[in-house]
């Protein structure tokens, strides 16, 4: 079975400083990996996805993530935080097991990002 | 093209009452899912469907039933609501090419 661990439940940064949200996964099969963002009382928005192409993935709003198979990690980064980045972020894994996974997603516990002025 | 819609957006129930949440998608997707979101736990899969007339259990199915009588609709039922089912419920769908999974806006359910 697959699992996802987000290593920090809360991250606090100052506006203009780098953001690092850490995610480790475990999977018996080749995974697809995603980062979603959820602003307060809003739905889920896809930031970026890795689906076995380039290991460095660029997403929306200046975010990017690097898939490191040897470390089973998919950390999310942004060079300079903005106040509007304050939200909860979810790392998500989808197992590509010959079609038998039926597209099911496994979510991490979430990381709440706070951005201080 | 509305994507994935959920009805209702908010609901308050008393313990023991029943209700049905409706999810509709207009993208002709084969697969549909119901998740619940609780603080500190991310989203957890309740039930899913791989096609019209089929359903399967997810990670946390107890206390819920589902039906997919039409390809575009996926219903989630609570026969006898309990306070532990207070949560935000998200529906999602994806096509057979396993591209992006689309989420609905969520239903906030409170059981008193």
PDB file of C-alpha atoms in Angstrom:
ATOM      1  CA  UNK A   1       0.000   0.000   0.000  1.00  0.00           C
ATOM      2  CA  UNK A   2       1.090   3.536  -0.622  1.00  0.00           C
ATOM      3  CA  UNK A   3       1.454   6.272   1.957  1.00  0.00           C
ATOM      4  CA  UNK A   4       2.429   9.907   2.142  1.00  0.00           C
ATOM      5  CA  UNK A   5       4.087  11.733   5.032  1.00  0.00           C
ATOM      6  CA  UNK A   6       4.270  15.476   5.211  1.00  0.00           C
ATOM      7  CA  UNK A   7       7.076  16.147   7.614  1.00  0.00           C
ATOM      8  CA  UNK A   8       5.806  19.456   8.984  1.00  0.00           C
ATOM      9  CA  UNK A   9       2.264  20.172  10.093  1.00  0.00           C
ATOM     10  CA  UNK A  10       2.979  23.924  10.222  1.00  0.00           C
ATOM     11  CA  UNK A  11       5.558  26.076   8.447  1.00  0.00           C
ATOM     12  CA  UNK A  12       5.985  29.777   9.106  1.00  0.00           C
ATOM     13  CA  UNK A  13       7.995  32.108   6.852  1.00  0.00           C
ATOM     14  CA  UNK A  14       8.399  35.815   6.285  1.00  0.00           C
ATOM     15  CA  UNK A  15       7.216  37.407   3.084  1.00  0.00           C
ATOM     16  CA  UNK A  16       9.970  37.351   0.491  1.00  0.00           C
ATOM     17  CA  UNK A  17      11.838  34.388   2.002  1.00  0.00           C
ATOM     18  CA  UNK A  18      12.001  30.872   0.508  1.00  0.00           C
ATOM     19  CA  UNK A  19       9.365  28.242   1.154  1.00  0.00           C
ATOM     20  CA  UNK A  20      10.124  24.533   1.661  1.00  0.00           C
ATOM     21  CA  UNK A  21       7.328  22.042   2.337  1.00  0.00           C
ATOM     22  CA  UNK A  22       8.585  18.504   2.775  1.00  0.00           C
ATOM     23  CA  UNK A  23       6.919  15.322   1.566  1.00  0.00           C
ATOM     24  CA  UNK A  24       8.039  11.690   1.616  1.00  0.00           C
ATOM     25  CA  UNK A  25       6.115   8.854   0.040  1.00  0.00           C
ATOM     26  CA  UNK A  26       6.178   5.092  -0.056  1.00  0.00           C
ATOM     27  CA  UNK A  27       4.952   3.050  -2.951  1.00  0.00           C
ATOM     28  CA  UNK A  28       5.410  -0.428  -4.374  1.00  0.00           C
ATOM     29  CA  UNK A  29       4.680   0.813  -7.872  1.00  0.00           C
ATOM     30  CA  UNK A  30       5.616   3.750 -10.021  1.00  0.00           C
ATOM     31  CA  UNK A  31       3.792   6.705  -8.498  1.00  0.00           C
ATOM     32  CA  UNK A  32       2.333   9.918  -9.772  1.00  0.00           C
ATOM     33  CA  UNK A  33       2.738  12.728  -7.271  1.00  0.00           C
ATOM     34  CA  UNK A  34       0.796  15.929  -6.809  1.00  0.00           C
ATOM     35  CA  UNK A  35       0.699  19.022  -4.665  1.00  0.00           C
ATOM     36  CA  UNK A  36      -2.663  20.619  -3.974  1.00  0.00           C
ATOM     37  CA  UNK A  37      -3.345  23.898  -2.183  1.00  0.00           C
ATOM     38  CA  UNK A  38      -6.428  24.769  -0.167  1.00  0.00           C
ATOM     39  CA  UNK A  39      -7.105  28.319   0.929  1.00  0.00           C
ATOM     40  CA  UNK A  40      -9.335  28.804   3.993  1.00  0.00           C
ATOM     41  CA  UNK A  41     -12.877  27.592   3.407  1.00  0.00           C
ATOM     42  CA  UNK A  42     -12.115  26.908  -0.237  1.00  0.00           C
ATOM     43  CA  UNK A  43     -11.790  23.849  -2.416  1.00  0.00           C
ATOM     44  CA  UNK A  44      -8.654  22.113  -3.660  1.00  0.00           C
ATOM     45  CA  UNK A  45      -6.484  23.550  -6.394  1.00  0.00           C
ATOM     46  CA  UNK A  46      -3.817  21.572  -8.221  1.00  0.00           C
ATOM     47  CA  UNK A  47      -0.402  23.253  -7.949  1.00  0.00           C
ATOM     48  CA  UNK A  48       1.688  20.791  -9.898  1.00  0.00           C
ATOM     49  CA  UNK A  49       2.060  17.108 -10.777  1.00  0.00           C
ATOM     50  CA  UNK A  50       4.780  14.578 -11.512  1.00  0.00           C
ATOM     51  CA  UNK A  51       3.860  11.734 -13.847  1.00  0.00           C
ATOM     52  CA  UNK A  52       7.225  10.134 -14.759  1.00  0.00           C
ATOM     53  CA  UNK A  53       8.440  12.804 -17.142  1.00  0.00           C
ATOM     54  CA  UNK A  54      10.913  15.473 -15.948  1.00  0.00           C
ATOM     55  CA  UNK A  55      11.842  15.085 -12.291  1.00  0.00           C
ATOM     56  CA  UNK A  56      11.780  18.859 -11.697  1.00  0.00           C
ATOM     57  CA  UNK A  57       8.211  19.984 -12.037  1.00  0.00           C
ATOM     58  CA  UNK A  58       7.103  23.594 -12.297  1.00  0.00           C
ATOM     59  CA  UNK A  59       3.648  24.593 -11.186  1.00  0.00           C
ATOM     60  CA  UNK A  60       1.489  27.629 -10.829  1.00  0.00           C
ATOM     61  CA  UNK A  61       2.308  30.736  -8.789  1.00  0.00           C
ATOM     62  CA  UNK A  62       6.066  30.119  -8.859  1.00  0.00           C
ATOM     63  CA  UNK A  63       6.011  26.779  -7.044  1.00  0.00           C
ATOM     64  CA  UNK A  64       8.103  23.824  -8.092  1.00  0.00           C
ATOM     65  CA  UNK A  65       8.883  20.346  -6.782  1.00  0.00           C
ATOM     66  CA  UNK A  66      11.585  17.783  -7.440  1.00  0.00           C
ATOM     67  CA  UNK A  67      10.932  14.063  -7.564  1.00  0.00           C
ATOM     68  CA  UNK A  68      13.838  12.183  -5.950  1.00  0.00           C
ATOM     69  CA  UNK A  69      13.306   8.463  -6.270  1.00  0.00           C
ATOM     70  CA  UNK A  70      16.382   7.540  -4.208  1.00  0.00           C
ATOM     71  CA  UNK A  71      15.088   9.619  -1.301  1.00  0.00           C
ATOM     72  CA  UNK A  72      11.373   8.890  -1.959  1.00  0.00           C
ATOM     73  CA  UNK A  73      10.762  12.600  -1.624  1.00  0.00           C
ATOM     74  CA  UNK A  74       8.740  15.233  -3.462  1.00  0.00           C
ATOM     75  CA  UNK A  75       9.420  18.496  -1.652  1.00  0.00           C
ATOM     76  CA  UNK A  76       7.626  21.694  -2.675  1.00  0.00           C
ATOM     77  CA  UNK A  77       9.599  24.927  -2.932  1.00  0.00           C
ATOM     78  CA  UNK A  78       9.129  28.564  -3.854  1.00  0.00           C
ATOM     79  CA  UNK A  79      11.968  31.106  -3.952  1.00  0.00           C
ATOM     80  CA  UNK A  80      10.033  33.987  -2.436  1.00  0.00           C
ATOM     81  CA  UNK A  81       6.868  33.706  -0.350  1.00  0.00           C
ATOM     82  CA  UNK A  82       3.911  36.005  -0.880  1.00  0.00           C
ATOM     83  CA  UNK A  83       1.153  36.773   1.583  1.00  0.00           C
ATOM     84  CA  UNK A  84      -1.320  35.109  -0.767  1.00  0.00           C
ATOM     85  CA  UNK A  85       0.564  31.796  -0.391  1.00  0.00           C
ATOM     86  CA  UNK A  86      -0.811  31.370   3.128  1.00  0.00           C
ATOM     87  CA  UNK A  87      -2.901  28.196   2.895  1.00  0.00           C
ATOM     88  CA  UNK A  88      -2.852  24.469   3.589  1.00  0.00           C
ATOM     89  CA  UNK A  89      -0.839  22.304   1.210  1.00  0.00           C
ATOM     90  CA  UNK A  90      -1.355  18.625   0.529  1.00  0.00           C
ATOM     91  CA  UNK A  91       1.109  16.176  -0.964  1.00  0.00           C
ATOM     92  CA  UNK A  92      -0.731  13.402  -2.784  1.00  0.00           C
ATOM     93  CA  UNK A  93       0.316  10.105  -4.351  1.00  0.00           C
ATOM     94  CA  UNK A  94      -1.444   8.046  -6.996  1.00  0.00           C
ATOM     95  CA  UNK A  95      -0.253   4.562  -7.728  1.00  0.00           C
ATOM     96  CA  UNK A  96       0.066   3.525 -11.355  1.00  0.00           C
ATOM     97  CA  UNK A  97      -0.445  -0.204 -10.974  1.00  0.00           C
ATOM     98  CA  UNK A  98      -1.519  -1.342 -14.398  1.00  0.00           C
ATOM     99  CA  UNK A  99      -4.931   0.258 -14.100  1.00  0.00           C
ATOM    100  CA  UNK A 100      -5.985  -1.565 -10.946  1.00  0.00           C
ATOM    101  CA  UNK A 101      -5.520   1.476  -8.752  1.00  0.00           C
ATOM    102  CA  UNK A 102      -8.484   3.171 -10.477  1.00  0.00           C
ATOM    103  CA  UNK A 103      -6.937   6.593 -10.028  1.00  0.00           C
ATOM    104  CA  UNK A 104      -7.337   6.600  -6.258  1.00  0.00           C
ATOM    105  CA  UNK A 105      -5.409   9.271  -4.411  1.00  0.00           C
ATOM    106  CA  UNK A 106      -3.706   9.039  -1.023  1.00  0.00           C
ATOM    107  CA  UNK A 107      -3.311  12.366   0.758  1.00  0.00           C
ATOM    108  CA  UNK A 108      -0.733  13.503   3.236  1.00  0.00           C
ATOM    109  CA  UNK A 109      -1.898  15.084   6.462  1.00  0.00           C
ATOM    110  CA  UNK A 110      -1.390  18.603   5.192  1.00  0.00           C
ATOM    111  CA  UNK A 111       1.021  21.450   5.983  1.00  0.00           C
ATOM    112  CA  UNK A 112      -0.340  24.817   7.007  1.00  0.00           C
ATOM    113  CA  UNK A 113       1.821  27.614   5.628  1.00  0.00           C
ATOM    114  CA  UNK A 114       1.774  30.938   7.449  1.00  0.00           C
ATOM    115  CA  UNK A 115       3.382  33.977   5.813  1.00  0.00           C
ATOM    116  CA  UNK A 116       4.345  36.903   8.029  1.00  0.00           C
ATOM    117  CA  UNK A 117       4.671  40.467   6.695  1.00  0.00           C
TER     118      UNK A 117
ATOM    119  CA  UNK B   1     -18.964  23.206 -18.575  1.00  0.00           C
ATOM    120  CA  UNK B   2     -19.502  23.278 -14.802  1.00  0.00           C
ATOM    121  CA  UNK B   3     -16.913  20.583 -13.914  1.00  0.00           C
ATOM    122  CA  UNK B   4     -17.793  18.868 -10.637  1.00  0.00           C
ATOM    123  CA  UNK B   5     -20.668  20.235  -8.587  1.00  0.00           C
ATOM    124  CA  UNK B   6     -21.903  19.214  -5.146  1.00  0.00           C
ATOM    125  CA  UNK B   7     -25.275  19.669  -3.495  1.00  0.00           C
ATOM    126  CA  UNK B   8     -25.832  20.941  -0.833  1.00  0.00           C
ATOM    127  CA  UNK B   9     -22.974  23.228   0.201  1.00  0.00           C
ATOM    128  CA  UNK B  10     -23.861  23.178   3.891  1.00  0.00           C
ATOM    129  CA  UNK B  11     -26.061  20.974   6.061  1.00  0.00           C
ATOM    130  CA  UNK B  12     -26.754  20.526   9.750  1.00  0.00           C
ATOM    131  CA  UNK B  13     -28.227  17.218  10.899  1.00  0.00           C
ATOM    132  CA  UNK B  14     -29.294  15.786  14.198  1.00  0.00           C
ATOM    133  CA  UNK B  15     -27.919  12.428  15.310  1.00  0.00           C
ATOM    134  CA  UNK B  16     -29.862   9.631  13.670  1.00  0.00           C
ATOM    135  CA  UNK B  17     -31.149  11.651  10.730  1.00  0.00           C
ATOM    136  CA  UNK B  18     -30.415  10.617   7.180  1.00  0.00           C
ATOM    137  CA  UNK B  19     -29.370  12.557   4.129  1.00  0.00           C
ATOM    138  CA  UNK B  20     -27.922  12.220   0.654  1.00  0.00           C
ATOM    139  CA  UNK B  21     -25.147  14.255  -0.879  1.00  0.00           C
ATOM    140  CA  UNK B  22     -25.206  14.631  -4.640  1.00  0.00           C
ATOM    141  CA  UNK B  23     -22.154  14.903  -6.867  1.00  0.00           C
ATOM    142  CA  UNK B  24     -22.499  15.651 -10.560  1.00  0.00           C
ATOM    143  CA  UNK B  25     -19.867  15.935 -13.282  1.00  0.00           C
ATOM    144  CA  UNK B  26     -20.274  16.953 -16.890  1.00  0.00           C
ATOM    145  CA  UNK B  27     -16.904  15.760 -18.230  1.00  0.00           C
ATOM    146  CA  UNK B  28     -18.002  12.206 -19.074  1.00  0.00           C
ATOM    147  CA  UNK B  29     -15.519  10.835 -16.543  1.00  0.00           C
ATOM    148  CA  UNK B  30     -15.574   7.132 -15.757  1.00  0.00           C
ATOM    149  CA  UNK B  31     -14.249   7.296 -12.209  1.00  0.00           C
ATOM    150  CA  UNK B  32     -15.790   9.172  -9.303  1.00  0.00           C
ATOM    151  CA  UNK B  33     -14.833   9.402  -5.652  1.00  0.00           C
ATOM    152  CA  UNK B  34     -16.073  10.605  -2.286  1.00  0.00           C
ATOM    153  CA  UNK B  35     -13.554  11.877   0.266  1.00  0.00           C
ATOM    154  CA  UNK B  36     -13.924  13.342   3.720  1.00  0.00           C
ATOM    155  CA  UNK B  37     -11.599  15.980   5.126  1.00  0.00           C
ATOM    156  CA  UNK B  38     -10.871  16.252   8.836  1.00  0.00           C
ATOM    157  CA  UNK B  39      -8.307  18.556  10.498  1.00  0.00           C
ATOM    158  CA  UNK B  40      -4.814  17.101  10.514  1.00  0.00           C
ATOM    159  CA  UNK B  41      -5.826  14.048   8.502  1.00  0.00           C
ATOM    160  CA  UNK B  42      -5.854  15.245   4.921  1.00  0.00           C
ATOM    161  CA  UNK B  43      -8.549  13.749   2.712  1.00  0.00           C
ATOM    162  CA  UNK B  44      -9.557  10.139   3.131  1.00  0.00           C
ATOM    163  CA  UNK B  45     -11.350   8.058   0.546  1.00  0.00           C
ATOM    164  CA  UNK B  46     -14.817   6.875   1.564  1.00  0.00           C
ATOM    165  CA  UNK B  47     -16.127   5.113  -1.561  1.00  0.00           C
ATOM    166  CA  UNK B  48     -15.412   5.221  -5.236  1.00  0.00           C
ATOM    167  CA  UNK B  49     -16.916   4.122  -8.530  1.00  0.00           C
ATOM    168  CA  UNK B  50     -15.207   2.945 -11.702  1.00  0.00           C
ATOM    169  CA  UNK B  51     -18.306   3.170 -13.832  1.00  0.00           C
ATOM    170  CA  UNK B  52     -22.070   3.402 -13.965  1.00  0.00           C
ATOM    171  CA  UNK B  53     -23.643   0.810 -11.704  1.00  0.00           C
ATOM    172  CA  UNK B  54     -20.408  -0.024  -9.844  1.00  0.00           C
ATOM    173  CA  UNK B  55     -19.140   1.074  -6.435  1.00  0.00           C
ATOM    174  CA  UNK B  56     -16.326   0.030  -4.121  1.00  0.00           C
ATOM    175  CA  UNK B  57     -15.170   0.747  -0.590  1.00  0.00           C
ATOM    176  CA  UNK B  58     -12.359   3.115   0.155  1.00  0.00           C
ATOM    177  CA  UNK B  59     -10.380   3.704   3.320  1.00  0.00           C
ATOM    178  CA  UNK B  60     -13.237   4.828   5.618  1.00  0.00           C
ATOM    179  CA  UNK B  61     -16.541   3.399   4.276  1.00  0.00           C
ATOM    180  CA  UNK B  62     -18.365   2.597   7.530  1.00  0.00           C
ATOM    181  CA  UNK B  63     -21.611   4.492   8.021  1.00  0.00           C
ATOM    182  CA  UNK B  64     -21.892   5.521   4.366  1.00  0.00           C
ATOM    183  CA  UNK B  65     -23.522   4.089   1.275  1.00  0.00           C
ATOM    184  CA  UNK B  66     -23.167   5.176  -2.332  1.00  0.00           C
ATOM    185  CA  UNK B  67     -24.881   4.712  -5.638  1.00  0.00           C
ATOM    186  CA  UNK B  68     -24.004   5.468  -9.256  1.00  0.00           C
ATOM    187  CA  UNK B  69     -27.146   4.927 -11.279  1.00  0.00           C
ATOM    188  CA  UNK B  70     -26.073   7.429 -13.938  1.00  0.00           C
ATOM    189  CA  UNK B  71     -22.545   7.985 -15.175  1.00  0.00           C
ATOM    190  CA  UNK B  72     -22.600  11.679 -14.346  1.00  0.00           C
ATOM    191  CA  UNK B  73     -23.911  11.351 -10.779  1.00  0.00           C
ATOM    192  CA  UNK B  74     -22.453   9.816  -7.628  1.00  0.00           C
ATOM    193  CA  UNK B  75     -24.570   9.887  -4.472  1.00  0.00           C
ATOM    194  CA  UNK B  76     -23.300   9.561  -0.926  1.00  0.00           C
ATOM    195  CA  UNK B  77     -25.825   8.538   1.719  1.00  0.00           C
ATOM    196  CA  UNK B  78     -25.788   8.670   5.476  1.00  0.00           C
ATOM    197  CA  UNK B  79     -28.559   6.426   6.818  1.00  0.00           C
ATOM    198  CA  UNK B  80     -28.172   7.343  10.488  1.00  0.00           C
ATOM    199  CA  UNK B  81     -25.880  10.309  10.995  1.00  0.00           C
ATOM    200  CA  UNK B  82     -23.435  10.367  13.906  1.00  0.00           C
ATOM    201  CA  UNK B  83     -21.386  13.275  15.312  1.00  0.00           C
ATOM    202  CA  UNK B  84     -18.230  11.486  14.068  1.00  0.00           C
ATOM    203  CA  UNK B  85     -19.455  12.154  10.538  1.00  0.00           C
ATOM    204  CA  UNK B  86     -19.129  15.897  11.015  1.00  0.00           C
ATOM    205  CA  UNK B  87     -16.687  16.746   8.254  1.00  0.00           C
ATOM    206  CA  UNK B  88     -16.181  18.416   4.911  1.00  0.00           C
ATOM    207  CA  UNK B  89     -17.013  16.083   2.038  1.00  0.00           C
ATOM    208  CA  UNK B  90     -15.394  16.365  -1.364  1.00  0.00           C
ATOM    209  CA  UNK B  91     -16.390  14.629  -4.535  1.00  0.00           C
ATOM    210  CA  UNK B  92     -13.924  14.122  -7.388  1.00  0.00           C
ATOM    211  CA  UNK B  93     -13.823  12.601 -10.838  1.00  0.00           C
ATOM    212  CA  UNK B  94     -11.219  11.528 -13.388  1.00  0.00           C
ATOM    213  CA  UNK B  95     -11.224  10.108 -16.863  1.00  0.00           C
ATOM    214  CA  UNK B  96      -9.763   6.746 -17.828  1.00  0.00           C
ATOM    215  CA  UNK B  97      -6.571   8.435 -19.031  1.00  0.00           C
ATOM    216  CA  UNK B  98      -5.808   9.246 -15.375  1.00  0.00           C
ATOM    217  CA  UNK B  99      -5.026  12.850 -16.035  1.00  0.00           C
ATOM    218  CA  UNK B 100      -5.966  15.432 -13.440  1.00  0.00           C
ATOM    219  CA  UNK B 101      -8.511  14.519 -10.792  1.00  0.00           C
ATOM    220  CA  UNK B 102     -11.145  17.272 -10.586  1.00  0.00           C
ATOM    221  CA  UNK B 103     -12.636  18.153  -7.217  1.00  0.00           C
ATOM    222  CA  UNK B 104     -15.981  19.642  -6.331  1.00  0.00           C
ATOM    223  CA  UNK B 105     -16.264  22.656  -4.004  1.00  0.00           C
ATOM    224  CA  UNK B 106     -17.112  20.568  -0.936  1.00  0.00           C
ATOM    225  CA  UNK B 107     -20.068  20.067   1.405  1.00  0.00           C
ATOM    226  CA  UNK B 108     -19.714  21.079   5.031  1.00  0.00           C
ATOM    227  CA  UNK B 109     -21.772  18.719   7.197  1.00  0.00           C
ATOM    228  CA  UNK B 110     -22.357  19.146  10.909  1.00  0.00           C
ATOM    229  CA  UNK B 111     -24.038  16.415  12.945  1.00  0.00           C
ATOM    230  CA  UNK B 112     -25.289  17.517  16.340  1.00  0.00           C
TER     231      UNK B 112
END
